[in-house]
mmCIF file of C-alpha atoms in Angstrom:
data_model
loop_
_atom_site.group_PDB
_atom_site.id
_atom_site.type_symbol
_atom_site.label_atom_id
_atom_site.label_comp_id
_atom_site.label_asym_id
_atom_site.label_seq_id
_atom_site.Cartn_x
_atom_site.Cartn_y
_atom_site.Cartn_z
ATOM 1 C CA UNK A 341 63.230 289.233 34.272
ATOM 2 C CA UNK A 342 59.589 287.959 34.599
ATOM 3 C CA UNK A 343 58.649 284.474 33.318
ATOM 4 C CA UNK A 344 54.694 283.964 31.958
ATOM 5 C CA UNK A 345 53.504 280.274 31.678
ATOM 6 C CA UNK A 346 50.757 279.874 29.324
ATOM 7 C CA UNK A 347 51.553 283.193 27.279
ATOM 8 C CA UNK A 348 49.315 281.799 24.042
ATOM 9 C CA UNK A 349 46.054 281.150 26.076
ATOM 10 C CA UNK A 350 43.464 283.924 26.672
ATOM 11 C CA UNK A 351 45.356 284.847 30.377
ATOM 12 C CA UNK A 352 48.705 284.226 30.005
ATOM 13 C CA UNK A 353 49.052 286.842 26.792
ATOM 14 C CA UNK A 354 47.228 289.401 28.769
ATOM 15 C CA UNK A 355 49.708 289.199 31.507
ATOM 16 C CA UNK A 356 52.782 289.439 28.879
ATOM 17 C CA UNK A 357 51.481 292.357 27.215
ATOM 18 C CA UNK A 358 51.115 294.344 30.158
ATOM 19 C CA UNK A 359 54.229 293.542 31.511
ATOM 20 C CA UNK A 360 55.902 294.166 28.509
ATOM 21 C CA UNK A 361 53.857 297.972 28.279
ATOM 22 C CA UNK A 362 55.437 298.391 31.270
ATOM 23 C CA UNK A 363 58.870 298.325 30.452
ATOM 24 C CA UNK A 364 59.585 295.160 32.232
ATOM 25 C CA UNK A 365 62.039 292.317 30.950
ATOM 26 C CA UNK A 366 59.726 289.066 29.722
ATOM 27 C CA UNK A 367 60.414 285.646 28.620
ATOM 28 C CA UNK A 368 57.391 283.482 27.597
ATOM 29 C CA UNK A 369 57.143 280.232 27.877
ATOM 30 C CA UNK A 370 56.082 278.479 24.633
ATOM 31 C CA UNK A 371 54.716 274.694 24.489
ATOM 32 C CA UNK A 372 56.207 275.442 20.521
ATOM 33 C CA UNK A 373 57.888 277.253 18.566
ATOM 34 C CA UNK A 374 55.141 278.715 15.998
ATOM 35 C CA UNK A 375 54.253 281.452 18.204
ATOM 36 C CA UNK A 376 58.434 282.794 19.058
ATOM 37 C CA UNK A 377 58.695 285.232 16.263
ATOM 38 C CA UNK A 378 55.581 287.064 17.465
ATOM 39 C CA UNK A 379 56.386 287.412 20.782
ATOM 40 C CA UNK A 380 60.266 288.309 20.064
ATOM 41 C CA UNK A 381 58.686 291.219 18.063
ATOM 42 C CA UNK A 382 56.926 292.360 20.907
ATOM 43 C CA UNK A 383 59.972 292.689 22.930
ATOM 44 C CA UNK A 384 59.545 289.480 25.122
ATOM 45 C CA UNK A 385 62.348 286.938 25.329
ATOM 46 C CA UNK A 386 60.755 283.002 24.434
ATOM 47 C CA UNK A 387 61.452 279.794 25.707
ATOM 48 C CA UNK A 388 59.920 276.504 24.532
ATOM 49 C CA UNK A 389 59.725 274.098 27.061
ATOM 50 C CA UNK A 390 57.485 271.203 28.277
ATOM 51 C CA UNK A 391 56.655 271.966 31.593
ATOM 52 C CA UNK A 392 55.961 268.453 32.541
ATOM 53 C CA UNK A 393 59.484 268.379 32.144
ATOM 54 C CA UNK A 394 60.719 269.574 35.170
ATOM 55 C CA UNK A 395 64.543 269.619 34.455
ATOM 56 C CA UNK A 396 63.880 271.512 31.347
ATOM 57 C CA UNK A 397 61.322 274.369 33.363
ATOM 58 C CA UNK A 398 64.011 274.593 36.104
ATOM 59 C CA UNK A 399 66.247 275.844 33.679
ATOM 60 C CA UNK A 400 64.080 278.447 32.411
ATOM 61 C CA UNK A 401 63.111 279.675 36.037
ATOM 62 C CA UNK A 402 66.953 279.713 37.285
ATOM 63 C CA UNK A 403 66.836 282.852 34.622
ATOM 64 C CA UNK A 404 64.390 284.943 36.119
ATOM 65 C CA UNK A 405 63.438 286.866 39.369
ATOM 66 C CA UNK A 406 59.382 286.611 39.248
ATOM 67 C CA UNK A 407 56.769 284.006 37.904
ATOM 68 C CA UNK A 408 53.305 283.903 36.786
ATOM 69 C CA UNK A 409 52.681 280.330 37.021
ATOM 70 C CA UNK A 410 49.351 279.027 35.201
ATOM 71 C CA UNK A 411 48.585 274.981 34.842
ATOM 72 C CA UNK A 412 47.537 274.394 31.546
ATOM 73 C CA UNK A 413 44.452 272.195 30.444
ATOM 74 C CA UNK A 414 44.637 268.355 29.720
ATOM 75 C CA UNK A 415 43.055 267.919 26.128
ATOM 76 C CA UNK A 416 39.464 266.685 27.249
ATOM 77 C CA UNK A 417 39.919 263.219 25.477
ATOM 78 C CA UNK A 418 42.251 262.060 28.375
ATOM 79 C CA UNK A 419 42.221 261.858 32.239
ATOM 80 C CA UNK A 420 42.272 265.589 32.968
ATOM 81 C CA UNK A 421 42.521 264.939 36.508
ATOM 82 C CA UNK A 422 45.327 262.808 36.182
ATOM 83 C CA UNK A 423 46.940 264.318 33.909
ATOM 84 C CA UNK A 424 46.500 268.279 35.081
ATOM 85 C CA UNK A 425 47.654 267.025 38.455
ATOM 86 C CA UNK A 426 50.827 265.607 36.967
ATOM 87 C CA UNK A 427 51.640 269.192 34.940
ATOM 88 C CA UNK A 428 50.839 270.997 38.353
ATOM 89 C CA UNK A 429 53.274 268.376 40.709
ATOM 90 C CA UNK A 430 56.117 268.836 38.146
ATOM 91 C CA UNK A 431 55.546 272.770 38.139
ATOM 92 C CA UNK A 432 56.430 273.151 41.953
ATOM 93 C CA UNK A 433 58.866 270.737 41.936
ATOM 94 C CA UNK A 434 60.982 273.241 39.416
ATOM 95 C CA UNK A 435 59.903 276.145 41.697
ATOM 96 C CA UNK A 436 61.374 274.332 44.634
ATOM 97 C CA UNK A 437 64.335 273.648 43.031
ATOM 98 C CA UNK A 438 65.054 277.898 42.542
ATOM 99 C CA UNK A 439 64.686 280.901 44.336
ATOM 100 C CA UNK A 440 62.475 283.253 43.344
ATOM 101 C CA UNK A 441 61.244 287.008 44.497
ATOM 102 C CA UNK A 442 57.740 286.441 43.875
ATOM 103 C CA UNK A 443 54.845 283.735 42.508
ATOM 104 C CA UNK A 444 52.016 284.838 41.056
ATOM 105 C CA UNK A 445 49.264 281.610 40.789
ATOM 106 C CA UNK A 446 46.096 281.961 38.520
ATOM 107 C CA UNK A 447 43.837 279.573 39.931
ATOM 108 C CA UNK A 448 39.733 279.796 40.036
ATOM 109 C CA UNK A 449 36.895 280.575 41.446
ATOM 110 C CA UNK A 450 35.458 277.286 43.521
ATOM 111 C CA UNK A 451 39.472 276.326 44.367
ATOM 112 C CA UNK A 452 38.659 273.444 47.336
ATOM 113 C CA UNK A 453 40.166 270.266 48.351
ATOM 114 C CA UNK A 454 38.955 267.268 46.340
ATOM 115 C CA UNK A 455 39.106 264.493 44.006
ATOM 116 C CA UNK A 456 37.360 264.278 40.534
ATOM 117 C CA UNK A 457 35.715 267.680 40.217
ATOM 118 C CA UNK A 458 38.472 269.054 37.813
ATOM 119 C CA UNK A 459 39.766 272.670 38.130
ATOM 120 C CA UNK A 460 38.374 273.136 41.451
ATOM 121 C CA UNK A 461 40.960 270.042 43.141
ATOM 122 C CA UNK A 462 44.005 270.463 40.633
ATOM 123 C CA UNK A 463 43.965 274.038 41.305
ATOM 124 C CA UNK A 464 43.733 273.807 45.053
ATOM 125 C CA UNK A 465 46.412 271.577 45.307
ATOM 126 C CA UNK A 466 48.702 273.848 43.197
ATOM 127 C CA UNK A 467 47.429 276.751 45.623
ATOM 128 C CA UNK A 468 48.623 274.876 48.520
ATOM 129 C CA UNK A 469 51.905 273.606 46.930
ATOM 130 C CA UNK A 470 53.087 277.148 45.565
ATOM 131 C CA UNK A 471 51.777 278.629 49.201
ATOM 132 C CA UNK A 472 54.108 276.216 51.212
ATOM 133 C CA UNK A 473 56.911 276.849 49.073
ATOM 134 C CA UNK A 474 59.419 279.898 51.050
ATOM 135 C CA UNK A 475 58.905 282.124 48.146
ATOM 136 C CA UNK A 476 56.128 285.249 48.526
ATOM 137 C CA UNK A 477 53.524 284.448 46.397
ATOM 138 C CA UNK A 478 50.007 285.761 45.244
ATOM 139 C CA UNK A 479 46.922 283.722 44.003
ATOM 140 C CA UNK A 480 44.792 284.913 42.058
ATOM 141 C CA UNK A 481 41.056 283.271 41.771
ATOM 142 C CA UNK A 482 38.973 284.090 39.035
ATOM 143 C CA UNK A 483 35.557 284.001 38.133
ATOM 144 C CA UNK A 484 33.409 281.887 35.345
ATOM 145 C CA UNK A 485 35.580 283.047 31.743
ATOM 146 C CA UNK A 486 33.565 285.315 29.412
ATOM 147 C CA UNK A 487 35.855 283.596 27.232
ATOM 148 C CA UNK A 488 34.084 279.915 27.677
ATOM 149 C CA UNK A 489 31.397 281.194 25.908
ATOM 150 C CA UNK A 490 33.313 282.024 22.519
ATOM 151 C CA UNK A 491 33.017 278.668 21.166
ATOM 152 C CA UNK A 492 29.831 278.547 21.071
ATOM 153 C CA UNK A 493 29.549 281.900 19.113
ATOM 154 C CA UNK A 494 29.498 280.449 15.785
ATOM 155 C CA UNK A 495 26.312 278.355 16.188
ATOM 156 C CA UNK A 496 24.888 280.357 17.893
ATOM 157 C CA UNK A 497 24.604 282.615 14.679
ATOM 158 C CA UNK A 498 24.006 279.632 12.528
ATOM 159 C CA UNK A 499 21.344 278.062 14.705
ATOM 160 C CA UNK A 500 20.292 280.881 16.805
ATOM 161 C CA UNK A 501 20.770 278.828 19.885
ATOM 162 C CA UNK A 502 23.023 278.687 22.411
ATOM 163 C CA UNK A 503 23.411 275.744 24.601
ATOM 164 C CA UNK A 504 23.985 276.256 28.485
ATOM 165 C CA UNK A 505 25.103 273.803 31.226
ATOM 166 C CA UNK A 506 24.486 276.708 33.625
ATOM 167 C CA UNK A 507 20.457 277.673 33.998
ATOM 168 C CA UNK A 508 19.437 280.153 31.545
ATOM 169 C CA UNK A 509 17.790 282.919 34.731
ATOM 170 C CA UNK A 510 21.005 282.082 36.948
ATOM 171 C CA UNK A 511 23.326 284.932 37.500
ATOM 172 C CA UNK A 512 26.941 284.065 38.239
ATOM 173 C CA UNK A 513 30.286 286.149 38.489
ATOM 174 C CA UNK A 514 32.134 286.463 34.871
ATOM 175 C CA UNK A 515 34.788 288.181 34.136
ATOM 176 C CA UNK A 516 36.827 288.879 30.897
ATOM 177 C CA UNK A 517 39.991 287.360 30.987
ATOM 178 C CA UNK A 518 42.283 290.266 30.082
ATOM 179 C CA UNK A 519 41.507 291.756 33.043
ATOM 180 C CA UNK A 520 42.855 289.081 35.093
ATOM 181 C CA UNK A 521 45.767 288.801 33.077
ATOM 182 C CA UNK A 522 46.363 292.587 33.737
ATOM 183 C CA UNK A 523 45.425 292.231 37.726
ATOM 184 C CA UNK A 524 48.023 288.955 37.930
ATOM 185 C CA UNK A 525 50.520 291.499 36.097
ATOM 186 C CA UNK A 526 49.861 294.433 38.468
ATOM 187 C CA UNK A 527 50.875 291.965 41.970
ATOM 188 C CA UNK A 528 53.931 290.528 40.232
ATOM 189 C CA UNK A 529 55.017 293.868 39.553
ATOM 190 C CA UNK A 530 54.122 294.873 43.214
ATOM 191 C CA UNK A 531 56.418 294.512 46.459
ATOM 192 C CA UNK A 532 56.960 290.998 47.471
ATOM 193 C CA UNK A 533 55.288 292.320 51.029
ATOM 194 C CA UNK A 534 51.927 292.001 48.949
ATOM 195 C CA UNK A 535 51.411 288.509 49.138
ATOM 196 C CA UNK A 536 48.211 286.578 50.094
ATOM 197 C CA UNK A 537 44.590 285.285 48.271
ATOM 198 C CA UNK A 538 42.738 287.754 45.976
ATOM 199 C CA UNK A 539 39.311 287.629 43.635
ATOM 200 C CA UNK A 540 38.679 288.909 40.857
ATOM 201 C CA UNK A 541 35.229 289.047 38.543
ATOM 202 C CA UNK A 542 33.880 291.316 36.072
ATOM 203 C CA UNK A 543 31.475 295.018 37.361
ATOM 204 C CA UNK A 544 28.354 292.477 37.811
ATOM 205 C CA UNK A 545 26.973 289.330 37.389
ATOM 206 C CA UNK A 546 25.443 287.931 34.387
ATOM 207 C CA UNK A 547 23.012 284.925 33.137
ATOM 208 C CA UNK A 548 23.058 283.238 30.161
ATOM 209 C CA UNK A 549 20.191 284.309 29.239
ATOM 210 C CA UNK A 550 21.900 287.863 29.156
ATOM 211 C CA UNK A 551 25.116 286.404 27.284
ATOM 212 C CA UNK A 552 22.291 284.972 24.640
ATOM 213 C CA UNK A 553 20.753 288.677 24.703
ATOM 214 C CA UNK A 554 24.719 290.352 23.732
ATOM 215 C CA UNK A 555 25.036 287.413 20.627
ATOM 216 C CA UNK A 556 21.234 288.351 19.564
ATOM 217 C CA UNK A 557 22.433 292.279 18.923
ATOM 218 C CA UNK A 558 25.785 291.268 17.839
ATOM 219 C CA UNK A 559 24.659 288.927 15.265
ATOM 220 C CA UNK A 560 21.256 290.779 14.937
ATOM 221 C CA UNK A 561 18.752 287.484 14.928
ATOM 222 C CA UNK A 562 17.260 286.018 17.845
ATOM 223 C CA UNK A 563 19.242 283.569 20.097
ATOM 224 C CA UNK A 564 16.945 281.237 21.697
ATOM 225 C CA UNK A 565 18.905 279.627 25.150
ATOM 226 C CA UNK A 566 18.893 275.969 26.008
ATOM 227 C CA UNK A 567 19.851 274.935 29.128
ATOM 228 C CA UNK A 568 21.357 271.355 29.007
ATOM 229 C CA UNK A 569 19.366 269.180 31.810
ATOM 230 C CA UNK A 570 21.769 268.538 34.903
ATOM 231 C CA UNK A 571 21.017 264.345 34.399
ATOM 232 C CA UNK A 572 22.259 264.659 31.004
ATOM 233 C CA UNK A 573 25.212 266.569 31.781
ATOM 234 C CA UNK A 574 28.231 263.866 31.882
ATOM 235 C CA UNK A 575 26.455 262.471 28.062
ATOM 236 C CA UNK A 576 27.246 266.053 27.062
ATOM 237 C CA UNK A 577 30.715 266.185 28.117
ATOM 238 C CA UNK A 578 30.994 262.570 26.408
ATOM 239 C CA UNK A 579 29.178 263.768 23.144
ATOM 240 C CA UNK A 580 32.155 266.946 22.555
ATOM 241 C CA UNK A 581 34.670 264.533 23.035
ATOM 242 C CA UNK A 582 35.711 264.378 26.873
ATOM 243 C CA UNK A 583 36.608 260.947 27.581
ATOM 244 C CA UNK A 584 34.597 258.872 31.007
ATOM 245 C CA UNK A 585 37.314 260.106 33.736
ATOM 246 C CA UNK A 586 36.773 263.754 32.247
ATOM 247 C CA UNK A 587 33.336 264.066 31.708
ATOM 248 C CA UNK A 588 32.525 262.856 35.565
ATOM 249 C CA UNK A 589 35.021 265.377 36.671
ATOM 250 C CA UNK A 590 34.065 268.244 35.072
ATOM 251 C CA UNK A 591 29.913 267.468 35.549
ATOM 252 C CA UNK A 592 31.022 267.088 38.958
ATOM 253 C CA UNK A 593 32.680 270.835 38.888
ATOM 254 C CA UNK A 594 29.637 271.564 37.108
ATOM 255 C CA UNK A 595 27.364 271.065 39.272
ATOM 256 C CA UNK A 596 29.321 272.953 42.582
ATOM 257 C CA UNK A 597 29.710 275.893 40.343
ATOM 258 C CA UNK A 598 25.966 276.142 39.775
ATOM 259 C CA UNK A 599 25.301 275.177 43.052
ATOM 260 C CA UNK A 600 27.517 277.795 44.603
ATOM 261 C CA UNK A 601 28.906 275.265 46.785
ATOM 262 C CA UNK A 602 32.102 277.493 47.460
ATOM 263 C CA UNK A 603 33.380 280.422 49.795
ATOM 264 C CA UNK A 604 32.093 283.504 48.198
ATOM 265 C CA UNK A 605 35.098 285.936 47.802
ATOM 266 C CA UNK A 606 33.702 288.884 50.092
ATOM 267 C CA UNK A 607 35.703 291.609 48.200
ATOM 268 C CA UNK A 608 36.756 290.599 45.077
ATOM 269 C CA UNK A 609 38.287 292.989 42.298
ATOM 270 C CA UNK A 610 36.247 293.915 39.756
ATOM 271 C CA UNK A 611 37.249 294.410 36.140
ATOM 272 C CA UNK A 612 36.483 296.913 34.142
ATOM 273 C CA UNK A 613 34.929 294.690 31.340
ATOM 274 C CA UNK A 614 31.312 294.150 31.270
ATOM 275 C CA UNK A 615 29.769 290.981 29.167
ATOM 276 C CA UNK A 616 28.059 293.448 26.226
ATOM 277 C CA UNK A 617 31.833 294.966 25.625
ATOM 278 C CA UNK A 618 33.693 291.802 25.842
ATOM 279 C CA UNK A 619 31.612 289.869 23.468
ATOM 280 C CA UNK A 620 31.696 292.945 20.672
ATOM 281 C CA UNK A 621 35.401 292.585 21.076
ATOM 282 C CA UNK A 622 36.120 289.351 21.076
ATOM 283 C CA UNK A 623 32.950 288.633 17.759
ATOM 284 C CA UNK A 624 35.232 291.146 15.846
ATOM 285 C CA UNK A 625 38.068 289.169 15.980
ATOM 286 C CA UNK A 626 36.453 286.739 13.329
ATOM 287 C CA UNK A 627 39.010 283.859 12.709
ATOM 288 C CA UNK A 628 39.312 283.468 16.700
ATOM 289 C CA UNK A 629 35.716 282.457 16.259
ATOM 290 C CA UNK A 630 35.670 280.756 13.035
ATOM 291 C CA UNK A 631 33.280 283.205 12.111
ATOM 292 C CA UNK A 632 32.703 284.103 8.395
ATOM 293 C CA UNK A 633 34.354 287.284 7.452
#
């Protein structure tokens, strides 16, 4: 039996559905119940649990062999930081309390030691947590989401503008998130010998300017890019709701992604999914985009 944490996000799902098309025993874990029914139809096995409750995520883990392990995200409104750490703490300490074949840790792109620069610190320290644990595990860092763009869709067609935090000419790894979810699958599947760091990213790089080119076909009018000055980019974070201890960190994260102020993965995987395929995917799927039909 395989456990996936965070089998509603844009990851997690990916990971359960290919498990699943593999013939492989599943249980998802749920923050609710809303979603159960769906994924019991599918075949997977569903547990709702907290997993800041470590007790209660023990449980759950003392039923399975294997483990995709993802740290979900803090609402913005709070101390992300503080509050992501304290998710990712209480996840190992139910891995250490069970014995496992295999771990398999999505983490990101940027992972390095550090406070207040969101993602990049909480999901280092969960890297080095799971990694000193006695259990074989995998991480698996990721490039910049195609997916973080999808929320931005909708005024993008309404206002034919689409608002950047990264330079409009700068290219930068994506990659779609299904692919990750179906790379993560592939090494918990594999031998527990295959063990160790990997990358993955989409077949190229890609600047917003190019993600504003994909939205201009799809919604066939003219998508003019604005790049959101870096002095301006913690009032941003404050104007869509972050609160102050959020809004530092992730400007802070910001600004090393854009930087490149990170090891550069010298063979990463690369996904099938280009940008121009991902985008006409994910536009028809209207209501995820609160598009009009």
């Amino acid at each position: 039996m395989d456990l996936v944490l965070g089998a509603n996000g844009h990851v997690g799902s990916a990971v359960a559905q290919r498990l699943l098309a593999q013939g492989r025993a599943v249980t998802v874990a749920l923050r609710t119940p809303a979603h159960a029914q769906a994924w019991e139809q599918r075949g997977a096995r569903t547990a709702v649990v907290d997993v800041c409750n470590t007790q209660a995520l023990t449980t759950v883990l003392a039923q399975v062999s294997r483990a995709f392990v993802l740290n979900p995200p803090a609402p913005p409104n709070v101390d992300t930081d503080k509050a992501e750490r304290a998710s990712a703490r209480a996840i190992v300490a139910a891995l250490r309390q069970v014995r496992l074949e295999k771990i398999v840790v999505q983490s990101t792109y940027g992972a390095q030691p550090g406070e207040h620069c969101a993602d990049l610190g909480v999901l280092y320290t969960l890297e080095q947590d799971v990694q000193n644990l006695p259990t074989p595990c995998c991480i698996v860092r990721a490039a910049y989401y195609m997916s973080n763009w999808l929320p931005q869709a909708a005024a993008a067609r309404t206002n034919g503008v689409l608002q950047s935090l990264i330079p409009a000419d700068l290219a930068v790894p994506m990659v779609a998130p299904q692919d990750v979810g179906h790379f993560a699958a592939n090494l918990l599947c594999a031998p527990t010998t295959d063990t160790g760091l990997y990358a993955i990213e989409g077949p190229a790089t890609y600047t917003p300017a190019q993600v504003g080119a994909c939205f201009a076909r799809l919604f066939n009018r003219p998508i003019r890019v604005e790049a959101i000055p870096r002095n301006t980019w913690k009032e941003h974070y404050l104007a869509n709701g972050f609160s102050q201890q959020a809004a530092t960190s992730y400007a802070n994260m910001t600004a090393i992604f854009t930087k490149q102020h990170y090891d550069q993965p010298q063979q990463p995987h690369k996904g099938p999914t280009g940008l121009a395929a991902y985008l006409a995917s994910a536009v028809a799927e209207r209501p995820l985009l609160g598009l009009p039909r």
